[in-house]
Coordinates of C-alpha atoms in Angstrom, one line a residue:
Chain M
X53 CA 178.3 -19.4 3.3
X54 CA 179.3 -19.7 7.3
X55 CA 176.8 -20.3 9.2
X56 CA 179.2 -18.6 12.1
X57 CA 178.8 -15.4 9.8
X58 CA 175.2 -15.1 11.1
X59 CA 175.7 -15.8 14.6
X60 CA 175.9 -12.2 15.6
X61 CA 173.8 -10.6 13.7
X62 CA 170.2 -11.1 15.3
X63 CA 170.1 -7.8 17.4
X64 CA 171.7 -5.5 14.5
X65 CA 169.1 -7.1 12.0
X66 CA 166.2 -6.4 14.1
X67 CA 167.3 -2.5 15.6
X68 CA 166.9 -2.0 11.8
X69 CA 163.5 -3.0 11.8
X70 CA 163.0 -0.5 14.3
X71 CA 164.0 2.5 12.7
X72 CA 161.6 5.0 10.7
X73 CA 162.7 3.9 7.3
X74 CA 163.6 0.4 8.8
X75 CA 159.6 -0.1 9.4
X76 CA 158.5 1.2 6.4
X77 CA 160.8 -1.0 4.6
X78 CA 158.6 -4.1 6.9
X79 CA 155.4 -2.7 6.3
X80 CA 156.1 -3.0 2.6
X81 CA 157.7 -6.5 2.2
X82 CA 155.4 -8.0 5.0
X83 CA 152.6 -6.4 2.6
X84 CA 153.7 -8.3 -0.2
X85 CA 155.0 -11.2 1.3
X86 CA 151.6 -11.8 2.2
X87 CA 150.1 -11.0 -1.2
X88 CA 151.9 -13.1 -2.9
X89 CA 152.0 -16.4 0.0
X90 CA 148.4 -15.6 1.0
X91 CA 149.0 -18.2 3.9
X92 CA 145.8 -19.9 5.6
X93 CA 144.8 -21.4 9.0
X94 CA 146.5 -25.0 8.9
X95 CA 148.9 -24.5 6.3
X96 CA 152.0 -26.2 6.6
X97 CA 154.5 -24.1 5.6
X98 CA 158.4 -23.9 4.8
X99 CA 160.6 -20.7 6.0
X100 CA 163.9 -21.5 4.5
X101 CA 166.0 -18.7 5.9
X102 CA 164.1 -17.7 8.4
X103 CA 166.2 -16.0 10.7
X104 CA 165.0 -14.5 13.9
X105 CA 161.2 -14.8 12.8
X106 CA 160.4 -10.9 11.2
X107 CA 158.4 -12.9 8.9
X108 CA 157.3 -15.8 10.7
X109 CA 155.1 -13.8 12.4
X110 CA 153.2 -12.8 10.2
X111 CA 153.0 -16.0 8.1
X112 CA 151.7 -17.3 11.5
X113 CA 149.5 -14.4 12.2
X114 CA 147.0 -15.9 9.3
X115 CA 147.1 -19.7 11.3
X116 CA 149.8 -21.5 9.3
X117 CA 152.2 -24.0 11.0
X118 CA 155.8 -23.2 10.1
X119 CA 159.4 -25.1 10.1
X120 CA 161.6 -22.5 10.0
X121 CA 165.1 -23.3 8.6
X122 CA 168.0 -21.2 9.5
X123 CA 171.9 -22.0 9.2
X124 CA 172.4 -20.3 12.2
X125 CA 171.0 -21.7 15.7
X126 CA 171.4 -18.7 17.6
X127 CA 169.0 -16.9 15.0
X128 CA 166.0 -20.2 15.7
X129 CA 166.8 -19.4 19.4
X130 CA 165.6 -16.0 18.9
X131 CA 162.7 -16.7 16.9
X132 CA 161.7 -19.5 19.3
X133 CA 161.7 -17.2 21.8
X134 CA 159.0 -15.5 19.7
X135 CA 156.9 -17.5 18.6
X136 CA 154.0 -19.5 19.8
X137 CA 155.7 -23.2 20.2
X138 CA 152.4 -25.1 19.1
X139 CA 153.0 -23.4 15.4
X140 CA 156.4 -23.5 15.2
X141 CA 159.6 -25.9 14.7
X142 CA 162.5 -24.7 14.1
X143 CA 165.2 -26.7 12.4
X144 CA 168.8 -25.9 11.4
X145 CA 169.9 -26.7 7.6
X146 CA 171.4 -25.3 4.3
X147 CA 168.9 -23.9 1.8
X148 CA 170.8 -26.0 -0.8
X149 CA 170.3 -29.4 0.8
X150 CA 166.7 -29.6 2.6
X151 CA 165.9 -32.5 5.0
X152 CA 163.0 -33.2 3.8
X153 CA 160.8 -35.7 1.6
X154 CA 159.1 -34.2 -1.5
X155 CA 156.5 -32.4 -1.9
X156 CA 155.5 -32.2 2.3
X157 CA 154.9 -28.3 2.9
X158 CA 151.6 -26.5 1.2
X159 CA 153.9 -23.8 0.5
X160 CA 157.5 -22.2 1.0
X161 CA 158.7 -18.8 2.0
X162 CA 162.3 -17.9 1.3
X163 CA 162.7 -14.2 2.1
X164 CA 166.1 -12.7 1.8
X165 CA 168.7 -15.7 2.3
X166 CA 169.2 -16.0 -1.1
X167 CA 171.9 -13.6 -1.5
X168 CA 173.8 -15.8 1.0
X169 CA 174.0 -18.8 -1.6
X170 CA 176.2 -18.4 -4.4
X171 CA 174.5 -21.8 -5.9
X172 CA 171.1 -20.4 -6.2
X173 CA 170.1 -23.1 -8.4
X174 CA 170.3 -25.8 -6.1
X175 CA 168.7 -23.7 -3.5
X176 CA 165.9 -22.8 -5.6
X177 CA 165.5 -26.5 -7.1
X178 CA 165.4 -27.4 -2.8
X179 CA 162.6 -25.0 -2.4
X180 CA 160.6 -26.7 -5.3
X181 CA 161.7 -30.2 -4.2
X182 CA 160.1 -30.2 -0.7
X183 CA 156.7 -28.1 -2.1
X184 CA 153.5 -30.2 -2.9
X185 CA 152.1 -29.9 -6.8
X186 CA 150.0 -26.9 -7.4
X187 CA 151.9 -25.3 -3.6
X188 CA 153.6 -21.9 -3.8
X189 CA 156.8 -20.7 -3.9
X190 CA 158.0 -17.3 -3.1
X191 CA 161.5 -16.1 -2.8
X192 CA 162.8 -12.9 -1.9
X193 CA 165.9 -11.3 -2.2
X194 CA 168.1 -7.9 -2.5
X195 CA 167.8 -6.7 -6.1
X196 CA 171.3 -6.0 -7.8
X197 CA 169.8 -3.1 -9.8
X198 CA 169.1 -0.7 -6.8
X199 CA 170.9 1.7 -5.1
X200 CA 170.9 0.2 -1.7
X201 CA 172.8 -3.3 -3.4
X202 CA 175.4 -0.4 -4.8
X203 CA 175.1 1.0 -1.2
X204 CA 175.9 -2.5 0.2
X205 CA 178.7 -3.6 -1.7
X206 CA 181.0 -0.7 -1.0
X207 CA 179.7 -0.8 2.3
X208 CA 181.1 -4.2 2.4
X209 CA 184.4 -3.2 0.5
X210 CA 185.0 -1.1 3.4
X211 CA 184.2 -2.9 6.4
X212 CA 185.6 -6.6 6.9
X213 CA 182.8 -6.9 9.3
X214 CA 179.8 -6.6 6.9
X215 CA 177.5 -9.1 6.2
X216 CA 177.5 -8.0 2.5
X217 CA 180.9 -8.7 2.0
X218 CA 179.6 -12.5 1.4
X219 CA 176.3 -11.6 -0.6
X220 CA 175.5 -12.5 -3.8
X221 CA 172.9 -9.9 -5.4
X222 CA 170.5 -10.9 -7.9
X223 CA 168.6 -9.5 -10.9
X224 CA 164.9 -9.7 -11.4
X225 CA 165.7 -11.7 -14.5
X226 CA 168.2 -13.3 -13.0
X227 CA 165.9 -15.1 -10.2
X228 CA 163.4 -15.1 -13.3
X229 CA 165.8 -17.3 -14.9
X230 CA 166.3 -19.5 -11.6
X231 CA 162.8 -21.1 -11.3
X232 CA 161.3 -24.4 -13.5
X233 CA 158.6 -22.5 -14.4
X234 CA 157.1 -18.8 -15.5
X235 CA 155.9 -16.8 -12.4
X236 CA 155.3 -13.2 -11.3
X237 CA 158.0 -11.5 -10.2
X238 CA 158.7 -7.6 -8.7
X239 CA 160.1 -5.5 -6.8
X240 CA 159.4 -2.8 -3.9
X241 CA 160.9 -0.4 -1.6
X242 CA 161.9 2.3 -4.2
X243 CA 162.9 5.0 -1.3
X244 CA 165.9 4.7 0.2
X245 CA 168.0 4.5 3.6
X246 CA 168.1 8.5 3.0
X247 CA 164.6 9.1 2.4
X248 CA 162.5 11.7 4.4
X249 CA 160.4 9.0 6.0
X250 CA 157.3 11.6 5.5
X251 CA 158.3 11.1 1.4
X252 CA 158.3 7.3 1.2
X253 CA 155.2 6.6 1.0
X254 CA 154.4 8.5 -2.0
X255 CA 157.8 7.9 -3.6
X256 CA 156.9 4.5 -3.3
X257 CA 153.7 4.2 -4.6
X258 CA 154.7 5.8 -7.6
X259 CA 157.6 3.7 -8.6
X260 CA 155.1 0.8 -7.7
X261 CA 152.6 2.5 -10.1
X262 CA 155.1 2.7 -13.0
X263 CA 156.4 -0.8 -12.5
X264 CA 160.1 0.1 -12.0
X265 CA 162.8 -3.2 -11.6
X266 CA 164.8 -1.3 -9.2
X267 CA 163.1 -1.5 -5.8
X268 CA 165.7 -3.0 -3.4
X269 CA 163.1 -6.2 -2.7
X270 CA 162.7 -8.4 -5.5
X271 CA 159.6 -10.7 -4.8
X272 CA 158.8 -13.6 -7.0
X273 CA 156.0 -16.4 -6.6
X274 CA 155.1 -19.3 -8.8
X275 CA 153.3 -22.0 -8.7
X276 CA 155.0 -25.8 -8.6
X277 CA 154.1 -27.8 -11.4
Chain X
X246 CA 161.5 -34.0 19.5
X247 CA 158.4 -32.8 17.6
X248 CA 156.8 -36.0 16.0
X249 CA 155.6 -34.8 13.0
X250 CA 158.6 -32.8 12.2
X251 CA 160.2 -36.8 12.3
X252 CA 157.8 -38.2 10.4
X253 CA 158.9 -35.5 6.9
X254 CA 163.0 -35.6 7.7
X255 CA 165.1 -37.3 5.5
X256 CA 169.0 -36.8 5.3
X257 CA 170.0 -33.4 3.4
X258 CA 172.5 -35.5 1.7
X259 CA 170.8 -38.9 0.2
X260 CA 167.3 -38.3 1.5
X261 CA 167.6 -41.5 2.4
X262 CA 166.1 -42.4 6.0
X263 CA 167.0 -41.4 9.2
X264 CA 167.0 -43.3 12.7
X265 CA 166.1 -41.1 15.8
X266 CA 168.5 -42.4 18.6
X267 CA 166.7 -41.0 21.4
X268 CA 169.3 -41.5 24.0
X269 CA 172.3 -40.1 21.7
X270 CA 169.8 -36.7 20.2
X271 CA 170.8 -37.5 17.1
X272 CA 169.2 -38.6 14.1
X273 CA 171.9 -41.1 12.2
X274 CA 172.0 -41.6 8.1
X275 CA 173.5 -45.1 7.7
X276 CA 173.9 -44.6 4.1
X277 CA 176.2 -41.6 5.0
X278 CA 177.3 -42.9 7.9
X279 CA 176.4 -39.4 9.4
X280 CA 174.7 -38.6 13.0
X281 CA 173.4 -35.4 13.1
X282 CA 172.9 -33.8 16.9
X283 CA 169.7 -32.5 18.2
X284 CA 170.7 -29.3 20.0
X285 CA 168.4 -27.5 22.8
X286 CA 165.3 -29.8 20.7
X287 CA 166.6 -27.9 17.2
X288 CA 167.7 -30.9 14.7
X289 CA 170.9 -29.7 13.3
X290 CA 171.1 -30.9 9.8
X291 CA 174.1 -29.7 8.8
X292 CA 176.8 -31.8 7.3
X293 CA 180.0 -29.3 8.7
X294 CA 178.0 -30.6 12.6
X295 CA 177.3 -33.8 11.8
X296 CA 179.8 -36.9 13.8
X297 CA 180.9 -39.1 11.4
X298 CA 180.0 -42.5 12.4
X299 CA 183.4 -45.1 12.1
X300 CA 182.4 -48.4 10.3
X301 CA 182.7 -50.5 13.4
X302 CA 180.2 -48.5 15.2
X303 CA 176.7 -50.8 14.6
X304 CA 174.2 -48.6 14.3

Protein backbone atom coordinates (compact mmCIF):
# COMPACT_ATOMS: atom_id res chain seq x y z
CA UNK A 1 0.00 0.00 0.00
CA UNK A 2 1.44 3.77 -0.93
CA UNK A 3 0.11 6.16 0.73
CA UNK A 4 1.21 8.48 -2.53
CA UNK A 5 -1.36 6.16 -4.44
CA UNK A 6 -4.23 8.03 -2.65
CA UNK A 7 -2.98 11.46 -2.90
CA UNK A 8 -4.95 12.22 -6.03
CA UNK A 9 -7.79 10.60 -5.73
CA UNK A 10 -10.09 12.92 -3.45
CA UNK A 11 -11.98 14.78 -6.32
CA UNK A 12 -12.45 11.49 -8.71
CA UNK A 13 -13.78 9.60 -5.47
CA UNK A 14 -16.25 12.23 -4.57
CA UNK A 15 -17.61 13.29 -8.54
CA UNK A 16 -18.63 9.55 -8.11
CA UNK A 17 -20.73 10.21 -5.33
CA UNK A 18 -22.37 12.69 -7.34
CA UNK A 19 -23.63 10.75 -10.09
CA UNK A 20 -27.28 9.06 -10.32
CA UNK A 21 -26.10 5.59 -9.58
CA UNK A 22 -23.04 7.07 -7.60
CA UNK A 23 -25.79 8.45 -4.85
CA UNK A 24 -27.77 5.60 -4.87
CA UNK A 25 -24.83 3.54 -4.18
CA UNK A 26 -24.33 6.33 -0.80
CA UNK A 27 -27.78 6.28 0.13
CA UNK A 28 -27.50 2.52 0.51
CA UNK A 29 -24.13 2.04 2.31
CA UNK A 30 -24.68 5.26 4.51
CA UNK A 31 -28.13 3.35 5.26
CA UNK A 32 -26.41 0.46 6.53
CA UNK A 33 -23.48 1.82 7.75
CA UNK A 34 -25.63 3.39 10.20
CA UNK A 35 -27.68 0.20 10.94
CA UNK A 36 -25.15 -1.68 11.75
CA UNK A 37 -22.74 1.39 13.85
CA UNK A 38 -25.95 2.98 15.19
CA UNK A 39 -23.53 5.82 16.45
CA UNK A 40 -24.81 8.10 19.46
CA UNK A 41 -24.27 11.75 20.74
CA UNK A 42 -20.77 11.48 22.63
CA UNK A 43 -19.45 8.49 21.13
CA UNK A 44 -15.92 8.31 20.60
CA UNK A 45 -15.47 6.75 17.58
CA UNK A 46 -12.65 5.33 15.23
CA UNK A 47 -12.73 5.90 11.26
CA UNK A 48 -9.80 3.89 10.09
CA UNK A 49 -9.70 4.76 6.44
CA UNK A 50 -11.58 7.53 6.39
CA UNK A 51 -10.68 9.31 3.43
CA UNK A 52 -12.23 12.60 2.53
CA UNK A 53 -15.07 12.24 5.19
CA UNK A 54 -18.30 10.62 2.85
CA UNK A 55 -18.95 8.75 5.96
CA UNK A 56 -17.80 10.89 8.59
CA UNK A 57 -20.52 12.84 8.13
CA UNK A 58 -22.90 10.95 8.76
CA UNK A 59 -21.29 9.11 11.78
CA UNK A 60 -21.14 12.72 13.02
CA UNK A 61 -24.58 13.69 12.00
CA UNK A 62 -25.90 11.35 15.09
CA UNK A 63 -23.22 13.50 17.73
CA UNK A 64 -20.29 11.14 17.77
CA UNK A 65 -16.71 12.45 18.06
CA UNK A 66 -14.51 10.96 15.41
CA UNK A 67 -10.48 10.41 14.74
CA UNK A 68 -10.34 9.76 11.44
CA UNK A 69 -7.31 7.79 10.15
CA UNK A 70 -6.26 8.04 6.65
CA UNK A 71 -2.73 7.16 4.97
CA UNK A 72 -3.08 9.92 2.95
CA UNK A 73 -2.90 13.66 4.31
CA UNK A 74 -4.26 15.31 1.44
CA UNK A 75 -7.49 13.09 1.92
CA UNK A 76 -7.71 14.47 6.16
CA UNK A 77 -7.18 17.93 4.50
CA UNK A 78 -10.30 17.43 2.59
CA UNK A 79 -12.30 16.09 5.20
CA UNK A 80 -11.16 18.71 7.61
CA UNK A 81 -12.25 21.09 5.45
CA UNK A 82 -15.60 19.43 6.01
CA UNK A 83 -16.17 18.83 9.06
CA UNK A 84 -17.12 20.57 12.16
CA UNK A 85 -13.44 20.86 14.06
CA UNK A 86 -14.94 20.50 17.67
CA UNK A 87 -15.93 16.63 16.53
CA UNK A 88 -13.23 15.82 14.58
CA UNK A 89 -9.29 14.94 14.62
CA UNK A 90 -7.83 13.74 12.02
CA UNK A 91 -4.72 11.65 12.22
CA UNK A 92 -2.48 10.00 9.57
CA UNK A 93 -1.58 6.15 10.11
CA UNK A 94 -1.64 2.58 8.55
CA UNK A 95 -4.67 0.51 9.39
CA UNK A 96 -2.25 -2.36 10.30
CA UNK A 97 -0.36 -0.50 12.98
CA UNK A 98 -2.85 1.90 15.04
CA UNK A 99 -1.40 4.62 17.49
CA UNK A 100 -3.44 3.98 19.94
CA UNK A 101 -3.85 2.35 23.60
CA UNK A 102 -6.41 -0.53 23.82
CA UNK A 103 -9.64 -0.52 24.07
CA UNK A 104 -9.99 3.77 23.88
CA UNK A 105 -12.85 4.24 21.12
CA UNK A 106 -16.73 3.08 21.94
CA UNK A 107 -16.65 1.92 18.52
CA UNK A 108 -14.80 1.61 14.96
CA UNK A 109 -15.84 2.22 11.46
CA UNK A 110 -13.69 0.83 8.69
CA UNK A 111 -15.56 1.44 5.41
CA UNK A 112 -13.84 0.45 2.23
CA UNK A 113 -9.87 0.60 2.92
CA UNK A 114 -9.69 -2.82 3.48
CA UNK A 115 -9.13 -3.80 -0.03
CA UNK A 116 -5.94 -1.56 0.19
CA UNK A 117 -4.28 -4.03 2.77
CA UNK A 118 -3.07 -7.19 1.57
CA UNK A 119 -2.52 -8.18 5.53
CA UNK A 120 -6.09 -7.99 6.47
CA UNK A 121 -5.45 -9.83 9.51
CA UNK A 122 -3.34 -7.43 11.26
CA UNK A 123 -5.63 -4.73 10.12
CA UNK A 124 -8.55 -6.31 11.42
CA UNK A 125 -6.77 -7.51 14.81
CA UNK A 126 -5.82 -3.24 14.85
CA UNK A 127 -9.42 -2.50 14.69
CA UNK A 128 -10.29 -4.92 17.61
CA UNK A 129 -7.14 -3.83 19.52
CA UNK A 130 -8.00 -0.09 19.94
CA UNK A 131 -12.12 -1.02 20.61
CA UNK A 132 -13.37 -1.13 24.26
CA UNK A 133 -15.14 -4.71 25.44
CA UNK A 134 -18.63 -5.02 24.40
CA UNK A 135 -17.77 -1.72 21.48
CA UNK A 136 -18.58 -2.42 17.78
CA UNK A 137 -16.75 -3.11 14.92
CA UNK A 138 -17.83 -2.68 11.44
CA UNK A 139 -15.83 -3.14 8.43
CA UNK A 140 -16.72 -2.62 4.94
CA UNK A 141 -15.24 -3.57 1.89
CA UNK A 142 -15.65 -4.36 -2.05
CA UNK A 143 -17.04 -7.96 -2.32
CA UNK A 144 -14.94 -10.25 -4.68
CA UNK A 145 -18.04 -12.11 -5.80
CA UNK A 146 -19.80 -9.13 -7.68
CA UNK A 147 -19.67 -7.93 -10.99
CA UNK A 148 -18.32 -4.54 -10.25
CA UNK A 149 -14.92 -6.38 -8.44
CA UNK A 150 -14.79 -8.30 -12.03
CA UNK A 151 -15.49 -4.80 -13.47
CA UNK A 152 -12.60 -3.39 -11.47
CA UNK A 153 -9.99 -5.70 -11.96
CA UNK A 154 -9.86 -5.56 -15.71
CA UNK A 155 -10.45 -2.10 -15.33
CA UNK A 156 -7.29 -2.12 -13.54
CA UNK A 157 -5.49 -4.55 -15.98
CA UNK A 158 -6.01 -1.92 -18.43
CA UNK A 159 -5.16 1.26 -17.01
CA UNK A 160 -1.73 1.66 -14.95
CA UNK A 161 -3.47 4.53 -13.42
CA UNK A 162 -6.30 2.66 -11.52
CA UNK A 163 -6.58 2.56 -8.07
CA UNK A 164 -7.75 -1.11 -8.36
CA UNK A 165 -4.70 -2.21 -9.84
CA UNK A 166 -3.41 -2.39 -5.96
CA UNK A 167 -6.76 -3.81 -4.42
CA UNK A 168 -7.21 -6.74 -2.76
CA UNK A 169 -10.98 -8.03 -2.97
CA UNK A 170 -12.56 -10.03 -0.34
CA UNK A 171 -15.21 -12.70 0.12
CA UNK A 172 -18.07 -12.51 2.60
CA UNK A 173 -16.55 -15.57 4.05
CA UNK A 174 -13.44 -14.52 3.63
CA UNK A 175 -13.84 -11.24 6.00
CA UNK A 176 -16.18 -13.79 7.98
CA UNK A 177 -13.04 -15.68 8.50
CA UNK A 178 -10.93 -12.44 9.47
CA UNK A 179 -12.70 -11.45 12.79
CA UNK A 180 -12.05 -13.22 16.55
CA UNK A 181 -15.47 -13.66 16.81
CA UNK A 182 -19.00 -14.64 14.96
CA UNK A 183 -20.80 -11.52 13.64
CA UNK A 184 -23.40 -10.46 10.99
CA UNK A 185 -22.21 -9.98 7.97
CA UNK A 186 -23.92 -8.82 4.23
CA UNK A 187 -23.87 -7.35 1.42
CA UNK A 188 -25.76 -4.44 -0.63
CA UNK A 189 -25.79 -2.59 -3.82
CA UNK A 190 -26.95 -5.48 -6.15
CA UNK A 191 -27.52 -2.96 -9.33
CA UNK A 192 -24.83 -2.00 -11.06
CA UNK A 193 -22.69 1.01 -12.69
CA UNK A 194 -25.20 0.21 -15.83
CA UNK A 195 -28.26 0.16 -14.09
CA UNK A 196 -31.34 2.39 -15.15
CA UNK A 197 -31.13 4.48 -12.01
CA UNK A 198 -35.24 4.43 -12.19
CA UNK A 199 -34.58 0.25 -11.79
CA UNK A 200 -32.23 0.19 -8.70
CA UNK A 201 -34.24 0.60 -6.28
CA UNK A 202 -36.40 -2.27 -6.86
CA UNK A 203 -33.56 -4.41 -8.20
CA UNK A 204 -32.16 -3.76 -5.03
CA UNK A 205 -34.60 -4.47 -2.72
CA UNK A 206 -35.10 -7.65 -4.16
CA UNK A 207 -31.71 -9.04 -4.07
CA UNK A 208 -31.71 -7.59 -0.38
CA UNK A 209 -35.01 -9.62 0.14
CA UNK A 210 -33.55 -12.89 -1.10
CA UNK A 211 -30.29 -12.45 0.77
CA UNK A 212 -27.87 -12.74 -2.20
CA UNK A 213 -23.72 -12.63 -1.25
CA UNK A 214 -23.08 -10.75 -4.34
CA UNK A 215 -23.88 -7.10 -3.70
CA UNK A 216 -20.62 -5.07 -4.40
CA UNK A 217 -20.60 -3.74 -0.39
CA UNK A 218 -19.94 -6.34 1.97
CA UNK A 219 -20.85 -4.98 5.57
CA UNK A 220 -19.93 -6.92 8.60
CA UNK A 221 -20.33 -5.83 12.39
CA UNK A 222 -19.48 -7.70 15.58
CA UNK A 223 -19.23 -7.15 18.76
CA UNK A 224 -15.62 -7.17 20.72
CA UNK A 225 -15.42 -9.70 23.29
CA UNK B 1 -2.36 19.67 19.18
CA UNK B 2 -5.70 18.28 20.35
CA UNK B 3 -5.20 17.18 24.03
CA UNK B 4 -7.17 14.35 24.23
CA UNK B 5 -6.17 12.92 20.99
CA UNK B 6 -2.44 12.99 23.17
CA UNK B 7 -3.67 11.57 25.99
CA UNK B 8 -4.81 7.87 23.71
CA UNK B 9 -1.52 7.93 21.28
CA UNK B 10 0.93 5.44 21.62
CA UNK B 11 3.61 4.48 18.95
CA UNK B 12 2.18 2.30 15.98
CA UNK B 13 5.22 0.33 16.33
CA UNK B 14 5.82 -0.69 20.26
CA UNK B 15 2.81 1.16 21.74
CA UNK B 16 5.10 2.15 23.89
CA UNK B 17 4.89 6.02 25.01
CA UNK B 18 5.31 8.92 23.22
CA UNK B 19 6.97 12.45 24.20
CA UNK B 20 5.24 15.55 22.50
CA UNK B 21 8.24 17.94 21.71
CA UNK B 22 6.21 20.95 21.24
CA UNK B 23 8.83 23.11 19.68
CA UNK B 24 10.10 20.25 17.17
CA UNK B 25 5.88 19.02 16.17
CA UNK B 26 6.79 15.84 16.67
CA UNK B 27 5.85 13.27 18.93
CA UNK B 28 9.29 10.96 19.57
CA UNK B 29 9.22 6.97 20.53
CA UNK B 30 12.56 6.45 22.47
CA UNK B 31 12.21 2.89 22.35
CA UNK B 32 12.20 3.19 18.44
CA UNK B 33 14.14 5.95 18.39
CA UNK B 34 11.49 7.36 16.04
CA UNK B 35 10.06 11.19 15.87
CA UNK B 36 7.09 11.32 14.12
CA UNK B 37 6.19 15.10 12.53
CA UNK B 38 2.95 16.90 13.25
CA UNK B 39 2.04 18.26 9.84
CA UNK B 40 -0.55 21.36 9.43
CA UNK B 41 -1.82 19.99 13.33
CA UNK B 42 -2.30 16.16 11.64
CA UNK B 43 0.04 13.74 13.66
CA UNK B 44 1.63 11.71 11.07
CA UNK B 45 2.22 8.26 12.38
CA UNK B 46 3.62 6.75 9.78
CA UNK B 47 6.93 4.90 10.07
CA UNK B 48 8.01 5.51 6.03
CA UNK B 49 7.68 9.78 7.62
CA UNK B 50 9.03 9.29 10.72
CA UNK B 51 13.07 10.94 11.36
CA UNK B 52 15.05 8.48 12.69
CA UNK B 53 16.58 9.85 15.83
CA UNK B 54 20.70 9.01 15.87
CA UNK B 55 21.80 7.58 19.34
CA UNK B 56 23.64 10.75 20.32
CA UNK B 57 20.73 12.86 20.04
CA UNK B 58 19.33 12.95 23.95
CA UNK B 59 15.93 13.05 23.79
Amino acid sequence: MSKRLFDSWPEQYDRWFKTPIGALVKEYEQGLMVDMLRPRANERIADVGCGTGIFTQTVIAHGAEVVGIDVSEPMLGTARRMLPAVKFSPLAADMRALPFRDGQFDKTLSVTALEFVEDAASAIAELFRVTCPQGIVVVATLNSRSPWAQRRSAEARDNEQSIFRHAYFRSPDQLRALAPVAGVVKTAIHFTKDTDPQQARAIETAGDRAGLDTGAFIIGCWRVP
Amino acid sequence: MDKKLLEILVCPLCKGPLHYDKDASELICNADRLAFPIRDDIPVMLEEEARRIGDETPV
